[in-house]
mmCIF file of C-alpha atoms in Angstrom:
data_model
loop_
_atom_site.group_PDB
_atom_site.id
_atom_site.type_symbol
_atom_site.label_atom_id
_atom_site.label_comp_id
_atom_site.label_asym_id
_atom_site.label_seq_id
_atom_site.Cartn_x
_atom_site.Cartn_y
_atom_site.Cartn_z
ATOM 1 C CA MET T 1367 -4.013 8.041 26.686
ATOM 2 C CA ILE T 1368 -1.945 5.829 24.393
ATOM 3 C CA ILE T 1369 0.973 7.435 22.609
ATOM 4 C CA ASN T 1370 1.886 5.781 19.330
ATOM 5 C CA GLU T 1371 5.557 5.942 18.504
ATOM 6 C CA ARG T 1372 6.588 5.547 14.893
ATOM 7 C CA ILE T 1373 9.147 2.894 14.030
ATOM 8 C CA THR T 1374 11.468 4.540 11.552
ATOM 9 C CA TRP T 1375 12.682 1.495 9.647
ATOM 10 C CA ILE T 1376 9.092 0.372 9.037
ATOM 11 C CA ASP T 1377 8.173 3.803 7.680
ATOM 12 C CA TYR T 1378 11.200 3.685 5.376
ATOM 13 C CA ALA T 1379 10.336 0.163 4.219
ATOM 14 C CA LYS T 1380 6.757 1.224 3.440
ATOM 15 C CA GLY T 1381 8.022 4.262 1.549
ATOM 16 C CA ILE T 1382 10.450 2.187 -0.498
ATOM 17 C CA GLY T 1383 7.699 -0.329 -1.231
ATOM 18 C CA ILE T 1384 5.320 2.403 -2.395
ATOM 19 C CA ILE T 1385 7.973 3.971 -4.620
ATOM 20 C CA LEU T 1386 8.717 0.568 -6.173
ATOM 21 C CA VAL T 1387 5.021 -0.090 -6.817
ATOM 22 C CA VAL T 1388 4.677 3.258 -8.591
ATOM 23 C CA TYR T 1389 7.907 2.705 -10.517
ATOM 24 C CA GLY T 1390 6.757 -0.783 -11.542
ATOM 25 C CA HIS T 1391 3.452 0.539 -12.853
ATOM 26 C CA VAL T 1392 5.155 3.361 -14.733
ATOM 27 C CA LEU T 1393 7.727 0.947 -16.169
ATOM 28 C CA ARG T 1394 5.006 -1.389 -17.435
ATOM 29 C CA GLY T 1395 3.050 1.522 -18.875
ATOM 30 C CA VAL T 1396 6.076 2.889 -20.700
ATOM 31 C CA PHE T 1397 6.962 -0.556 -22.029
ATOM 32 C CA GLU T 1398 3.418 -1.294 -23.197
ATOM 33 C CA ALA T 1399 3.241 2.116 -24.868
ATOM 34 C CA GLY T 1400 6.098 0.986 -27.078
ATOM 35 C CA LEU T 1401 8.689 3.458 -25.852
ATOM 36 C CA ASP T 1402 12.317 2.468 -26.166
ATOM 37 C CA ILE T 1403 13.227 0.268 -23.187
ATOM 38 C CA PRO T 1404 15.576 -2.670 -23.719
ATOM 39 C CA ILE T 1405 13.626 -5.901 -23.208
ATOM 40 C CA LYS T 1406 16.280 -7.403 -20.896
ATOM 41 C CA LEU T 1407 16.227 -4.329 -18.653
ATOM 42 C CA PHE T 1408 12.433 -4.335 -18.540
ATOM 43 C CA THR T 1409 12.261 -8.050 -17.768
ATOM 44 C CA TYR T 1410 14.880 -7.815 -15.026
ATOM 45 C CA GLU T 1411 13.378 -4.760 -13.311
ATOM 46 C CA ASP T 1412 9.804 -6.017 -13.647
ATOM 47 C CA SER T 1413 10.706 -9.428 -12.201
ATOM 48 C CA PHE T 1414 12.728 -7.857 -9.395
ATOM 49 C CA ILE T 1415 10.027 -5.414 -8.288
ATOM 50 C CA TYR T 1416 7.093 -7.800 -8.550
ATOM 51 C CA SER T 1417 8.937 -10.631 -6.800
ATOM 52 C CA PHE T 1418 8.994 -8.933 -3.416
ATOM 53 C CA HIS T 1419 6.937 -5.747 -3.118
ATOM 54 C CA MET T 1420 3.667 -7.478 -2.131
ATOM 55 C CA PRO T 1421 5.353 -9.874 0.328
ATOM 56 C CA LEU T 1422 7.011 -6.787 1.835
ATOM 57 C CA PHE T 1423 3.625 -5.178 2.494
ATOM 58 C CA PHE T 1424 2.218 -8.440 3.898
ATOM 59 C CA PHE T 1425 5.207 -8.749 6.223
ATOM 60 C CA LEU T 1426 4.958 -5.151 7.414
ATOM 61 C CA SER T 1427 1.206 -5.347 8.011
ATOM 62 C CA GLY T 1428 1.694 -8.615 9.881
ATOM 63 C CA LEU T 1429 3.938 -6.836 12.360
ATOM 64 C CA PHE T 1430 0.928 -4.865 13.541
ATOM 65 C CA ALA T 1431 -1.737 -7.587 13.364
ATOM 66 C CA ASN T 1432 -1.286 -8.719 16.969
ATOM 67 C CA HIS T 1433 -3.738 -6.183 18.374
ATOM 68 C CA LEU T 1434 -6.386 -7.341 15.884
ATOM 69 C CA LEU T 1435 -6.164 -10.894 17.196
ATOM 70 C CA LYS T 1436 -7.067 -9.730 20.682
ATOM 71 C CA ARG T 1437 -10.481 -8.424 19.551
ATOM 72 C CA SER T 1438 -13.417 -10.393 18.233
ATOM 73 C CA PHE T 1439 -14.038 -10.882 14.531
ATOM 74 C CA PHE T 1440 -17.191 -8.748 14.626
ATOM 75 C CA SER T 1441 -15.418 -5.946 16.464
ATOM 76 C CA ASN T 1442 -12.723 -5.870 13.786
ATOM 77 C CA LEU T 1443 -15.331 -6.080 11.029
ATOM 78 C CA LYS T 1444 -17.331 -3.203 12.531
ATOM 79 C CA ASN T 1445 -14.193 -1.077 12.879
ATOM 80 C CA LYS T 1446 -13.107 -1.722 9.265
ATOM 81 C CA ALA T 1447 -16.609 -1.098 7.917
ATOM 82 C CA ARG T 1448 -16.809 2.196 9.816
ATOM 83 C CA SER T 1449 -13.410 3.278 8.452
ATOM 84 C CA MET T 1450 -14.315 2.364 4.876
ATOM 85 C CA LEU T 1451 -17.720 4.052 5.143
ATOM 86 C CA TYR T 1452 -16.130 7.236 6.474
ATOM 87 C CA LEU T 1453 -13.547 7.246 3.682
ATOM 88 C CA ASN T 1454 -16.179 6.579 1.020
ATOM 89 C CA CYS T 1455 -18.515 9.309 2.323
ATOM 90 C CA SER T 1456 -15.774 11.909 2.613
ATOM 91 C CA LEU T 1457 -14.416 11.212 -0.877
ATOM 92 C CA SER T 1458 -17.937 11.189 -2.347
ATOM 93 C CA SER T 1459 -18.788 14.528 -0.772
ATOM 94 C CA ARG T 1460 -15.570 16.064 -2.095
ATOM 95 C CA GLN T 1461 -16.331 14.753 -5.564
ATOM 96 C CA ALA T 1462 -19.885 16.124 -5.395
ATOM 97 C CA LYS T 1463 -18.553 19.553 -4.392
ATOM 98 C CA LYS T 1464 -16.111 19.563 -7.314
ATOM 99 C CA GLN T 1465 -18.876 18.771 -9.802
ATOM 100 C CA LYS T 1466 -21.031 21.736 -8.754
#
């Protein structure tokens, strides 16, 4: 049995990245809605958030990509397809139950 230990700083970095993504989307939505945000503040915050949040996620995911390189392409593809199919089926069934 393999025990996965969480790495705290990576969890914190992911959390900060997610919060910044949400904040960036909210900031853009508020600005585009015409609410009162100074243009300099919007430009600074928007540029700051969007300059590094995606590279942060790429960096963090790259830390865990080593195990994927040890398996074949088709094994990884099959695993990802199975995960996506499971997620799609479970969300679809929940949605169908809500509509009844």
